Amino acid sequence: MSKTFPLRSARTIAVLAVTQIVSWGTTFDMLGVMGRVIAPDLGLPNEVIFFGLTIMMLVSALAGPATGRLLDRHGAARVMATASVVFAAGLLLLAAAHEFVAYAAAWVVIGIGGALGLSAPAYTAVVEREGLNGKRVIAILMLFTGLSATVFWPVLALVNDLVGWRLTFGLCAALQIFVCLPLYLYGLPKRVENRERAQAAEIVPVEFTPPERRRAFLLVAAATAISSFVSFGLSPSLLELLRQAGASPALALQLGSARGAIGVSARFVDMLLGRRGNALLTSLVGTGLMLASFLVAATLPSSASVLVIFVLLYGFGTGVVAVARALLPLSLFSAREFGLQSARLSLPQNLANALAPVIFTAILDRIGPTAALFTGAVLSAISLIFVLMLVELVRKAGGRST
């Protein structure tokens, strides 16, 4: 087993990296480039277009608990294969939309696909196959999945210029059927079950009392939901924020695309730490960097250098926080519970994500970039407080058990 394990891990990472890049890039990340392109054709304001992401995240949030049960019953591979078909159907509906009702219906379908195929199911697929090695494999996987916007923003912009947005969405649907679906069904390694792995999956990293366990879950839910609200809310409007802050369209696209690569570099640092890494420390560092990025951009006179510093801090911070969101359940609760706890945490996170794009778009379009930056700073500070409270709770539990 020790000789084949690295190959199995590499195969798992390769399949999930490709499918997650495609799935994020053709759904949530897509409006960052396409949102203001399709708005005039549909005769809808920008806020309404970005409301599609609200619908997606709201539906994904409501479907999260049911997804947890499906993952437990059928395994991640089958659930994510279903997601590919659902994504394709939603993208084809989006390509055919001519008014708001059809546009909204398409995002309802895409939201169902998001619950079945994005983030939590992928990380569950890793834990199903890797057990205790899941933390490191998830961190490696996230090196690649953070590239979805970096890969797809330029590609979508180019394809849209060549064939228009409707055919672009049709091609995105084809990627789901002809790339993601076969990889889920035939590319992922089979789950490996043995007594040693089953016993290891029962190990609890932190010996919480029942009240402490509930409080820890609530603190994780609050901290991750708020940080997710900021990163998911700003992501679709990042290019417009940079433009309104003084960047040229070309510079805004370069900085926006570079943000994904910067986030990946943050995840690479976390991966290098391996078992020495700590999800709580990662949360503190990442949230602190996000807070610093907003304060720099909001308080200093806007210039190209300030925007570069903002993107560096923000990109590195969001990359680190994304790793923390994925790994915190595995750092505080047993591996056996990972799928269920991740699905439960996806409910508040996706509810926050449902509201975030519309709120940030409205703030940016109606009040301006400074207001959007200060909003991000305040929310990042609140999230940082919750993480500090969680650190103290874990410290007390650890001190009691020693």
mmCIF file of C-alpha atoms in Angstrom:
data_model
loop_
_atom_site.group_PDB
_atom_site.id
_atom_site.type_symbol
_atom_site.label_atom_id
_atom_site.label_comp_id
_atom_site.label_asym_id
_atom_site.label_seq_id
_atom_site.Cartn_x
_atom_site.Cartn_y
_atom_site.Cartn_z
ATOM 1 C CA MET A 1 0.000 0.000 0.000
ATOM 2 C CA SER A 2 2.791 2.448 0.814
ATOM 3 C CA LYS A 3 4.194 2.136 -2.714
ATOM 4 C CA THR A 4 0.893 2.779 -4.489
ATOM 5 C CA PHE A 5 -0.442 5.387 -2.090
ATOM 6 C CA PRO A 6 1.422 8.382 -3.630
ATOM 7 C CA LEU A 7 0.150 7.383 -7.087
ATOM 8 C CA ARG A 8 -3.420 7.132 -5.783
ATOM 9 C CA SER A 9 -3.060 10.535 -4.149
ATOM 10 C CA ALA A 10 -1.668 12.086 -7.331
ATOM 11 C CA ARG A 11 -4.539 10.612 -9.336
ATOM 12 C CA THR A 12 -7.099 11.943 -6.867
ATOM 13 C CA ILE A 13 -5.535 15.399 -6.945
ATOM 14 C CA ALA A 14 -5.290 15.456 -10.750
ATOM 15 C CA VAL A 15 -8.934 14.495 -11.297
ATOM 16 C CA LEU A 16 -10.321 16.866 -8.689
ATOM 17 C CA ALA A 17 -8.031 19.738 -9.728
ATOM 18 C CA VAL A 18 -9.266 19.649 -13.316
ATOM 19 C CA THR A 19 -12.919 19.214 -12.409
ATOM 20 C CA GLN A 20 -12.937 21.885 -9.703
ATOM 21 C CA ILE A 21 -11.157 24.424 -11.927
ATOM 22 C CA VAL A 22 -13.702 23.793 -14.675
ATOM 23 C CA SER A 23 -16.683 23.791 -12.313
ATOM 24 C CA TRP A 24 -15.755 26.998 -10.465
ATOM 25 C CA GLY A 25 -14.565 28.696 -13.636
ATOM 26 C CA THR A 26 -17.759 28.014 -15.588
ATOM 27 C CA THR A 27 -20.168 28.925 -12.777
ATOM 28 C CA PHE A 28 -19.329 31.248 -9.877
ATOM 29 C CA ASP A 29 -16.173 32.843 -11.343
ATOM 30 C CA MET A 30 -17.746 33.284 -14.762
ATOM 31 C CA LEU A 31 -19.743 36.441 -13.988
ATOM 32 C CA GLY A 32 -16.570 38.295 -13.007
ATOM 33 C CA VAL A 33 -15.903 38.630 -16.754
ATOM 34 C CA MET A 34 -19.307 37.913 -18.304
ATOM 35 C CA GLY A 35 -21.708 39.655 -15.907
ATOM 36 C CA ARG A 36 -21.442 43.140 -17.380
ATOM 37 C CA VAL A 37 -21.327 41.662 -20.896
ATOM 38 C CA ILE A 38 -24.684 39.897 -20.716
ATOM 39 C CA ALA A 39 -26.510 42.610 -18.739
ATOM 40 C CA PRO A 40 -27.260 44.871 -21.755
ATOM 41 C CA ASP A 41 -28.478 41.964 -23.912
ATOM 42 C CA LEU A 42 -30.900 40.850 -21.206
ATOM 43 C CA GLY A 43 -31.921 44.424 -20.409
ATOM 44 C CA LEU A 44 -31.093 43.971 -16.721
ATOM 45 C CA PRO A 45 -29.029 46.115 -14.321
ATOM 46 C CA ASN A 46 -25.728 44.794 -13.020
ATOM 47 C CA GLU A 47 -27.145 44.101 -9.548
ATOM 48 C CA VAL A 48 -29.801 41.838 -11.033
ATOM 49 C CA ILE A 49 -27.242 39.976 -13.125
ATOM 50 C CA PHE A 50 -25.070 39.349 -10.073
ATOM 51 C CA PHE A 51 -28.202 38.300 -8.196
ATOM 52 C CA GLY A 52 -27.724 35.072 -10.140
ATOM 53 C CA LEU A 53 -24.828 34.281 -7.814
ATOM 54 C CA THR A 54 -27.104 35.014 -4.870
ATOM 55 C CA ILE A 55 -29.598 32.492 -6.205
ATOM 56 C CA MET A 56 -26.820 29.959 -6.785
ATOM 57 C CA MET A 57 -25.428 30.253 -3.269
ATOM 58 C CA LEU A 58 -28.855 30.336 -1.616
ATOM 59 C CA VAL A 59 -29.932 27.155 -3.391
ATOM 60 C CA SER A 60 -26.575 25.522 -2.615
ATOM 61 C CA ALA A 61 -26.966 26.477 1.046
ATOM 62 C CA LEU A 62 -30.451 24.991 1.308
ATOM 63 C CA ALA A 63 -29.309 21.827 -0.462
ATOM 64 C CA GLY A 64 -26.189 21.484 1.724
ATOM 65 C CA PRO A 65 -27.616 19.237 4.478
ATOM 66 C CA ALA A 66 -29.230 16.928 1.899
ATOM 67 C CA THR A 67 -25.902 16.786 0.063
ATOM 68 C CA GLY A 68 -24.221 15.620 3.262
ATOM 69 C CA ARG A 69 -26.631 12.691 3.468
ATOM 70 C CA LEU A 70 -26.124 11.859 -0.221
ATOM 71 C CA LEU A 71 -22.356 11.878 0.228
ATOM 72 C CA ASP A 72 -22.656 9.519 3.182
ATOM 73 C CA ARG A 73 -24.991 7.173 1.305
ATOM 74 C CA HIS A 74 -23.598 7.148 -2.247
ATOM 75 C CA GLY A 75 -20.047 8.488 -2.011
ATOM 76 C CA ALA A 76 -18.562 11.646 -3.469
ATOM 77 C CA ALA A 77 -17.836 10.341 -6.981
ATOM 78 C CA ARG A 78 -21.470 9.613 -7.843
ATOM 79 C CA VAL A 79 -22.682 12.832 -6.276
ATOM 80 C CA MET A 80 -20.188 14.941 -8.233
ATOM 81 C CA ALA A 81 -20.946 13.085 -11.469
ATOM 82 C CA THR A 82 -24.563 14.111 -11.003
ATOM 83 C CA ALA A 83 -23.356 17.675 -10.447
ATOM 84 C CA SER A 84 -21.725 17.734 -13.892
ATOM 85 C CA VAL A 85 -25.021 16.909 -15.587
ATOM 86 C CA VAL A 86 -26.870 19.477 -13.494
ATOM 87 C CA PHE A 87 -24.244 22.152 -14.223
ATOM 88 C CA ALA A 88 -24.501 21.463 -17.958
ATOM 89 C CA ALA A 89 -28.285 21.797 -17.870
ATOM 90 C CA GLY A 90 -28.046 25.085 -15.968
ATOM 91 C CA LEU A 91 -25.451 26.541 -18.352
ATOM 92 C CA LEU A 92 -27.572 25.621 -21.379
ATOM 93 C CA LEU A 93 -30.584 27.298 -19.766
ATOM 94 C CA LEU A 94 -28.409 30.345 -19.135
ATOM 95 C CA ALA A 95 -27.312 30.418 -22.768
ATOM 96 C CA ALA A 96 -30.964 30.382 -23.880
ATOM 97 C CA ALA A 97 -32.198 33.033 -21.417
ATOM 98 C CA HIS A 98 -33.829 36.218 -22.761
ATOM 99 C CA GLU A 99 -35.420 37.648 -19.622
ATOM 100 C CA PHE A 100 -35.126 37.521 -15.842
ATOM 101 C CA VAL A 101 -37.331 34.494 -15.107
ATOM 102 C CA ALA A 102 -35.336 32.204 -17.397
ATOM 103 C CA TYR A 103 -32.077 33.729 -16.151
ATOM 104 C CA ALA A 104 -33.045 33.114 -12.520
ATOM 105 C CA ALA A 105 -34.228 29.556 -13.271
ATOM 106 C CA ALA A 106 -30.840 28.784 -14.804
ATOM 107 C CA TRP A 107 -29.093 29.872 -11.610
ATOM 108 C CA VAL A 108 -31.432 27.717 -9.514
ATOM 109 C CA VAL A 109 -30.241 24.693 -11.492
ATOM 110 C CA ILE A 110 -26.609 25.793 -11.249
ATOM 111 C CA GLY A 111 -27.078 26.223 -7.484
ATOM 112 C CA ILE A 112 -28.179 22.601 -7.155
ATOM 113 C CA GLY A 113 -25.064 21.616 -9.083
ATOM 114 C CA GLY A 114 -22.957 23.754 -6.747
ATOM 115 C CA ALA A 115 -24.192 21.876 -3.694
ATOM 116 C CA LEU A 116 -23.424 18.543 -5.359
ATOM 117 C CA GLY A 117 -20.097 19.393 -6.958
ATOM 118 C CA LEU A 118 -18.192 22.315 -5.424
ATOM 119 C CA SER A 119 -15.724 22.335 -2.510
ATOM 120 C CA ALA A 120 -17.291 20.190 0.263
ATOM 121 C CA PRO A 121 -18.017 17.158 -1.994
ATOM 122 C CA ALA A 122 -14.508 17.412 -3.485
ATOM 123 C CA TYR A 123 -12.872 17.542 -0.059
ATOM 124 C CA THR A 124 -15.080 14.662 1.052
ATOM 125 C CA ALA A 125 -13.820 12.676 -1.953
ATOM 126 C CA VAL A 126 -10.269 13.287 -0.715
ATOM 127 C CA VAL A 127 -11.009 12.199 2.858
ATOM 128 C CA GLU A 128 -12.829 9.090 1.576
ATOM 129 C CA ARG A 129 -9.643 8.039 -0.194
ATOM 130 C CA GLU A 130 -6.885 9.450 2.005
ATOM 131 C CA GLY A 131 -8.119 9.316 5.592
ATOM 132 C CA LEU A 132 -5.597 10.939 7.940
ATOM 133 C CA ASN A 133 -3.542 12.081 4.947
ATOM 134 C CA GLY A 134 -6.514 14.155 3.833
ATOM 135 C CA LYS A 135 -5.247 17.488 5.208
ATOM 136 C CA ARG A 136 -2.124 17.514 3.101
ATOM 137 C CA VAL A 137 -3.886 16.249 -0.017
ATOM 138 C CA ILE A 138 -6.614 18.892 0.327
ATOM 139 C CA ALA A 139 -3.940 21.598 0.667
ATOM 140 C CA ILE A 140 -2.221 20.319 -2.491
ATOM 141 C CA LEU A 141 -5.540 20.152 -4.339
ATOM 142 C CA MET A 142 -6.279 23.745 -3.411
ATOM 143 C CA LEU A 143 -3.043 24.860 -5.088
ATOM 144 C CA PHE A 144 -4.765 24.047 -8.358
ATOM 145 C CA THR A 145 -8.393 24.881 -7.655
ATOM 146 C CA GLY A 146 -7.411 28.444 -6.726
ATOM 147 C CA LEU A 147 -6.505 28.936 -10.393
ATOM 148 C CA SER A 148 -10.088 28.777 -11.657
ATOM 149 C CA ALA A 149 -10.471 32.534 -12.149
ATOM 150 C CA THR A 150 -6.877 32.885 -13.371
ATOM 151 C CA VAL A 151 -7.533 30.241 -16.036
ATOM 152 C CA PHE A 152 -11.100 31.064 -16.998
ATOM 153 C CA TRP A 153 -11.278 34.872 -16.886
ATOM 154 C CA PRO A 154 -8.905 35.359 -19.849
ATOM 155 C CA VAL A 155 -10.338 32.314 -21.663
ATOM 156 C CA LEU A 156 -13.943 33.443 -21.239
ATOM 157 C CA ALA A 157 -13.065 36.970 -22.359
ATOM 158 C CA LEU A 158 -11.362 35.600 -25.494
ATOM 159 C CA VAL A 159 -14.094 33.100 -26.368
ATOM 160 C CA ASN A 160 -16.786 35.727 -25.814
ATOM 161 C CA ASP A 161 -15.017 38.061 -28.252
ATOM 162 C CA LEU A 162 -14.897 35.251 -30.822
ATOM 163 C CA VAL A 163 -18.343 33.642 -30.580
ATOM 164 C CA GLY A 164 -20.479 35.707 -28.191
ATOM 165 C CA TRP A 165 -21.664 34.955 -24.671
ATOM 166 C CA ARG A 166 -24.447 32.474 -25.517
ATOM 167 C CA LEU A 167 -22.199 30.061 -27.384
ATOM 168 C CA THR A 168 -19.548 30.598 -24.695
ATOM 169 C CA PHE A 169 -21.968 29.222 -22.094
ATOM 170 C CA GLY A 170 -22.787 26.328 -24.407
ATOM 171 C CA LEU A 171 -19.110 25.449 -24.614
ATOM 172 C CA CYS A 172 -18.901 25.624 -20.814
ATOM 173 C CA ALA A 173 -21.747 23.089 -20.638
ATOM 174 C CA ALA A 174 -19.825 20.819 -23.025
ATOM 175 C CA LEU A 175 -16.819 20.913 -20.676
ATOM 176 C CA GLN A 176 -19.015 19.584 -17.877
ATOM 177 C CA ILE A 177 -20.296 16.647 -19.934
ATOM 178 C CA PHE A 178 -17.187 15.696 -21.878
ATOM 179 C CA VAL A 179 -14.470 16.487 -19.315
ATOM 180 C CA CYS A 180 -15.826 16.488 -15.759
ATOM 181 C CA LEU A 181 -18.396 13.682 -15.986
ATOM 182 C CA PRO A 182 -16.002 11.004 -17.342
ATOM 183 C CA LEU A 183 -13.309 12.015 -14.848
ATOM 184 C CA TYR A 184 -15.670 11.605 -11.892
ATOM 185 C CA LEU A 185 -16.963 8.232 -13.106
ATOM 186 C CA TYR A 186 -13.729 6.676 -14.331
ATOM 187 C CA GLY A 187 -10.821 8.820 -13.179
ATOM 188 C CA LEU A 188 -11.099 8.824 -9.382
ATOM 189 C CA PRO A 189 -9.478 5.937 -7.474
ATOM 190 C CA LYS A 190 -11.822 3.619 -5.628
ATOM 191 C CA ARG A 191 -12.433 4.196 -1.942
ATOM 192 C CA VAL A 192 -10.235 2.041 0.271
ATOM 193 C CA GLU A 193 -11.729 0.681 3.483
ATOM 194 C CA ASN A 194 -9.802 -1.219 6.151
ATOM 195 C CA ARG A 195 -9.947 -1.587 9.920
ATOM 196 C CA GLU A 196 -6.895 0.613 10.576
ATOM 197 C CA ARG A 197 -8.303 3.468 8.513
ATOM 198 C CA ALA A 198 -11.736 3.109 10.107
ATOM 199 C CA GLN A 199 -10.199 3.329 13.583
ATOM 200 C CA ALA A 200 -8.086 6.327 12.588
ATOM 201 C CA ALA A 201 -11.184 8.079 11.258
ATOM 202 C CA GLU A 202 -12.672 7.983 14.771
ATOM 203 C CA ILE A 203 -9.792 9.968 16.329
ATOM 204 C CA VAL A 204 -10.924 13.338 17.684
ATOM 205 C CA PRO A 205 -8.180 16.013 17.310
ATOM 206 C CA VAL A 206 -9.527 18.185 20.178
ATOM 207 C CA GLU A 207 -11.245 16.757 23.258
ATOM 208 C CA PHE A 208 -14.131 19.199 23.597
ATOM 209 C CA THR A 209 -16.903 18.837 26.146
ATOM 210 C CA PRO A 210 -20.368 18.799 24.487
ATOM 211 C CA PRO A 211 -20.983 22.526 25.208
ATOM 212 C CA GLU A 212 -17.490 23.402 23.963
ATOM 213 C CA ARG A 213 -18.063 21.325 20.852
ATOM 214 C CA ARG A 214 -21.243 23.256 20.040
ATOM 215 C CA ARG A 215 -19.495 26.563 20.701
ATOM 216 C CA ALA A 216 -16.535 25.554 18.540
ATOM 217 C CA PHE A 217 -18.856 24.684 15.666
ATOM 218 C CA LEU A 218 -20.672 28.024 15.980
ATOM 219 C CA LEU A 219 -17.396 29.965 16.072
ATOM 220 C CA VAL A 220 -16.102 28.114 13.012
ATOM 221 C CA ALA A 221 -19.411 28.725 11.243
ATOM 222 C CA ALA A 222 -19.390 32.452 12.082
ATOM 223 C CA ALA A 223 -15.737 33.084 11.216
ATOM 224 C CA THR A 224 -15.811 31.138 7.946
ATOM 225 C CA ALA A 225 -19.184 32.526 6.867
ATOM 226 C CA ILE A 226 -17.993 36.122 7.318
ATOM 227 C CA SER A 227 -14.653 35.587 5.587
ATOM 228 C CA SER A 228 -16.441 33.736 2.805
ATOM 229 C CA PHE A 229 -18.930 36.611 2.522
ATOM 230 C CA VAL A 230 -16.040 39.007 1.911
ATOM 231 C CA SER A 231 -14.052 36.894 -0.540
ATOM 232 C CA PHE A 232 -17.044 35.583 -2.505
ATOM 233 C CA GLY A 233 -18.780 38.953 -2.460
ATOM 234 C CA LEU A 234 -15.818 40.892 -3.777
ATOM 235 C CA SER A 235 -14.562 38.310 -6.274
ATOM 236 C CA PRO A 236 -17.144 38.931 -9.046
ATOM 237 C CA SER A 237 -16.707 42.723 -8.708
ATOM 238 C CA LEU A 238 -12.931 42.767 -8.231
ATOM 239 C CA LEU A 239 -12.233 43.938 -11.783
ATOM 240 C CA GLU A 240 -14.771 46.751 -11.470
ATOM 241 C CA LEU A 241 -13.395 47.724 -8.045
ATOM 242 C CA LEU A 242 -9.904 48.020 -9.497
ATOM 243 C CA ARG A 243 -11.210 50.073 -12.437
ATOM 244 C CA GLN A 244 -13.124 52.447 -10.185
ATOM 245 C CA ALA A 245 -10.032 52.766 -8.007
ATOM 246 C CA GLY A 246 -8.089 54.071 -11.021
ATOM 247 C CA ALA A 247 -6.703 51.007 -12.821
ATOM 248 C CA SER A 248 -6.945 50.828 -16.605
ATOM 249 C CA PRO A 249 -9.067 47.953 -17.995
ATOM 250 C CA ALA A 250 -5.883 46.104 -18.996
ATOM 251 C CA LEU A 251 -4.241 46.572 -15.592
ATOM 252 C CA ALA A 252 -7.456 45.585 -13.801
ATOM 253 C CA LEU A 253 -7.627 42.328 -15.794
ATOM 254 C CA GLN A 254 -3.942 41.621 -15.131
ATOM 255 C CA LEU A 255 -4.272 42.254 -11.393
ATOM 256 C CA GLY A 256 -7.559 40.361 -11.143
ATOM 257 C CA SER A 257 -6.108 37.350 -12.931
ATOM 258 C CA ALA A 258 -2.918 37.533 -10.857
ATOM 259 C CA ARG A 259 -4.988 37.410 -7.660
ATOM 260 C CA GLY A 260 -5.705 33.734 -8.268
ATOM 261 C CA ALA A 261 -2.023 32.937 -8.766
ATOM 262 C CA ILE A 262 -1.167 34.866 -5.596
ATOM 263 C CA GLY A 263 -3.792 32.862 -3.704
ATOM 264 C CA VAL A 264 -2.241 29.676 -5.018
ATOM 265 C CA SER A 265 1.179 30.781 -3.732
ATOM 266 C CA ALA A 266 -0.368 31.182 -0.279
ATOM 267 C CA ARG A 267 -1.745 27.669 -0.461
ATOM 268 C CA PHE A 268 1.678 26.424 -1.565
ATOM 269 C CA VAL A 269 3.231 27.845 1.615
ATOM 270 C CA ASP A 270 0.582 26.063 3.685
ATOM 271 C CA MET A 271 1.210 22.816 1.797
ATOM 272 C CA LEU A 272 4.960 23.058 2.476
ATOM 273 C CA LEU A 273 4.232 23.267 6.191
ATOM 274 C CA GLY A 274 2.537 19.858 5.912
ATOM 275 C CA ARG A 275 1.739 18.369 9.314
ATOM 276 C CA ARG A 276 3.489 21.322 10.992
ATOM 277 C CA GLY A 277 0.749 23.584 9.634
ATOM 278 C CA ASN A 278 -2.088 24.655 11.883
ATOM 279 C CA ALA A 279 -5.526 25.540 10.516
ATOM 280 C CA LEU A 280 -6.178 27.977 13.359
ATOM 281 C CA LEU A 281 -2.897 29.818 12.733
ATOM 282 C CA THR A 282 -3.700 29.802 9.026
ATOM 283 C CA SER A 283 -7.067 31.404 9.791
ATOM 284 C CA LEU A 284 -5.458 34.123 11.898
ATOM 285 C CA VAL A 285 -2.810 34.958 9.323
ATOM 286 C CA GLY A 286 -5.181 34.917 6.358
ATOM 287 C CA THR A 287 -7.877 37.025 8.013
ATOM 288 C CA GLY A 288 -5.261 39.500 9.232
ATOM 289 C CA LEU A 289 -3.873 39.879 5.703
ATOM 290 C CA MET A 290 -7.361 40.465 4.309
ATOM 291 C CA LEU A 291 -7.955 43.168 6.910
ATOM 292 C CA ALA A 292 -4.612 44.810 6.088
ATOM 293 C CA SER A 293 -5.356 44.778 2.356
ATOM 294 C CA PHE A 294 -8.631 46.651 2.773
ATOM 295 C CA LEU A 295 -7.118 49.200 5.148
ATOM 296 C CA VAL A 296 -4.215 49.906 2.763
ATOM 297 C CA ALA A 297 -6.477 50.389 -0.257
ATOM 298 C CA ALA A 298 -9.078 52.437 1.633
ATOM 299 C CA THR A 299 -6.748 54.827 3.444
ATOM 300 C CA LEU A 300 -3.884 55.437 0.992
ATOM 301 C CA PRO A 301 -4.248 57.598 -2.153
ATOM 302 C CA SER A 302 -5.080 55.357 -5.092
ATOM 303 C CA SER A 303 -2.207 54.532 -7.436
ATOM 304 C CA ALA A 304 -0.935 51.577 -9.417
ATOM 305 C CA SER A 305 1.501 50.640 -6.651
ATOM 306 C CA VAL A 306 -1.211 50.791 -3.971
ATOM 307 C CA LEU A 307 -3.471 48.581 -6.080
ATOM 308 C CA VAL A 308 -0.638 46.083 -6.558
ATOM 309 C CA ILE A 309 -0.059 45.982 -2.778
ATOM 310 C CA PHE A 310 -3.803 45.558 -2.230
ATOM 311 C CA VAL A 311 -4.010 42.633 -4.655
ATOM 312 C CA LEU A 312 -0.911 41.004 -3.141
ATOM 313 C CA LEU A 313 -2.250 41.197 0.424
ATOM 314 C CA TYR A 314 -5.825 40.368 -0.540
ATOM 315 C CA GLY A 315 -4.844 37.504 -2.842
ATOM 316 C CA PHE A 316 -2.481 35.949 -0.307
ATOM 317 C CA GLY A 317 -4.991 36.442 2.524
ATOM 318 C CA THR A 318 -7.944 34.919 0.681
ATOM 319 C CA GLY A 319 -5.776 32.013 -0.458
ATOM 320 C CA VAL A 320 -4.743 31.247 3.125
ATOM 321 C CA VAL A 321 -8.303 31.652 4.433
ATOM 322 C CA ALA A 322 -9.638 29.296 1.762
ATOM 323 C CA VAL A 323 -7.258 26.592 3.029
ATOM 324 C CA ALA A 324 -8.389 27.233 6.592
ATOM 325 C CA ARG A 325 -12.074 26.944 5.668
ATOM 326 C CA ALA A 326 -11.414 23.574 4.089
ATOM 327 C CA LEU A 327 -9.220 22.175 6.871
ATOM 328 C CA LEU A 328 -10.809 23.504 10.073
ATOM 329 C CA PRO A 329 -13.427 20.689 10.287
ATOM 330 C CA LEU A 330 -10.653 18.086 9.947
ATOM 331 C CA SER A 331 -8.557 19.907 12.578
ATOM 332 C CA LEU A 332 -11.308 20.054 15.205
ATOM 333 C CA PHE A 333 -13.524 17.036 14.495
ATOM 334 C CA SER A 334 -12.901 13.411 13.460
ATOM 335 C CA ALA A 335 -12.301 12.357 9.845
ATOM 336 C CA ARG A 336 -15.435 10.212 9.998
ATOM 337 C CA GLU A 337 -17.498 13.351 10.561
ATOM 338 C CA PHE A 338 -15.787 15.418 7.881
ATOM 339 C CA GLY A 339 -18.439 15.123 5.178
ATOM 340 C CA LEU A 340 -21.311 15.812 7.562
ATOM 341 C CA GLN A 341 -19.606 18.721 9.352
ATOM 342 C CA SER A 342 -18.465 20.269 6.075
ATOM 343 C CA ALA A 343 -21.993 20.053 4.695
ATOM 344 C CA ARG A 344 -23.385 21.651 7.867
ATOM 345 C CA LEU A 345 -20.826 24.454 7.643
ATOM 346 C CA SER A 346 -21.683 24.987 3.990
ATOM 347 C CA LEU A 347 -25.182 26.149 5.004
ATOM 348 C CA PRO A 348 -24.143 29.442 6.721
ATOM 349 C CA GLN A 349 -21.249 29.921 4.300
ATOM 350 C CA ASN A 350 -23.439 29.630 1.233
ATOM 351 C CA LEU A 351 -26.165 31.760 2.789
ATOM 352 C CA ALA A 352 -23.530 34.451 3.286
ATOM 353 C CA ASN A 353 -22.259 33.906 -0.235
ATOM 354 C CA ALA A 354 -25.803 34.239 -1.552
ATOM 355 C CA LEU A 355 -26.096 37.783 -0.245
ATOM 356 C CA ALA A 356 -22.523 38.920 -0.765
ATOM 357 C CA PRO A 357 -22.260 39.496 -4.556
ATOM 358 C CA VAL A 358 -25.404 41.639 -4.724
ATOM 359 C CA ILE A 359 -24.443 43.648 -1.622
ATOM 360 C CA PHE A 360 -20.889 44.324 -2.767
ATOM 361 C CA THR A 361 -22.047 45.115 -6.303
ATOM 362 C CA ALA A 362 -24.646 47.572 -4.993
ATOM 363 C CA ILE A 363 -22.148 49.227 -2.633
ATOM 364 C CA LEU A 364 -19.567 49.526 -5.400
ATOM 365 C CA ASP A 365 -21.950 50.826 -8.083
ATOM 366 C CA ARG A 366 -24.003 53.165 -5.879
ATOM 367 C CA ILE A 367 -21.562 54.401 -3.197
ATOM 368 C CA GLY A 368 -18.109 53.722 -4.562
ATOM 369 C CA PRO A 369 -14.926 51.698 -4.084
ATOM 370 C CA THR A 370 -13.948 53.274 -0.739
ATOM 371 C CA ALA A 371 -17.214 52.162 0.873
ATOM 372 C CA ALA A 372 -16.722 48.634 -0.483
ATOM 373 C CA LEU A 373 -13.186 48.546 0.921
ATOM 374 C CA PHE A 374 -14.254 49.756 4.374
ATOM 375 C CA THR A 375 -17.065 47.171 4.391
ATOM 376 C CA GLY A 376 -14.479 44.458 3.733
ATOM 377 C CA ALA A 377 -12.260 45.826 6.509
ATOM 378 C CA VAL A 378 -15.027 45.840 9.136
ATOM 379 C CA LEU A 379 -16.188 42.324 8.276
ATOM 380 C CA SER A 380 -12.610 40.988 8.252
ATOM 381 C CA ALA A 381 -12.049 42.471 11.722
ATOM 382 C CA ILE A 382 -15.186 40.739 13.045
ATOM 383 C CA SER A 383 -14.098 37.421 11.534
ATOM 384 C CA LEU A 384 -10.676 37.834 13.150
ATOM 385 C CA ILE A 385 -12.314 38.266 16.565
ATOM 386 C CA PHE A 386 -14.232 35.007 16.142
ATOM 387 C CA VAL A 387 -11.046 33.160 15.167
ATOM 388 C CA LEU A 388 -9.286 34.499 18.282
ATOM 389 C CA MET A 389 -12.184 33.233 20.419
ATOM 390 C CA LEU A 390 -11.866 29.808 18.766
ATOM 391 C CA VAL A 391 -8.122 29.739 19.442
ATOM 392 C CA GLU A 392 -8.784 30.424 23.125
ATOM 393 C CA LEU A 393 -11.436 27.683 23.269
ATOM 394 C CA VAL A 394 -9.061 25.135 21.737
ATOM 395 C CA ARG A 395 -6.299 26.233 24.117
ATOM 396 C CA LYS A 396 -8.526 25.619 27.134
ATOM 397 C CA ALA A 397 -9.623 22.194 25.845
ATOM 398 C CA GLY A 398 -6.027 21.224 25.151
ATOM 399 C CA GLY A 399 -4.871 22.374 28.564
ATOM 400 C CA ARG A 400 -7.537 20.340 30.289
ATOM 401 C CA SER A 401 -6.649 17.119 28.453
ATOM 402 C CA THR A 402 -2.903 17.324 29.205
#
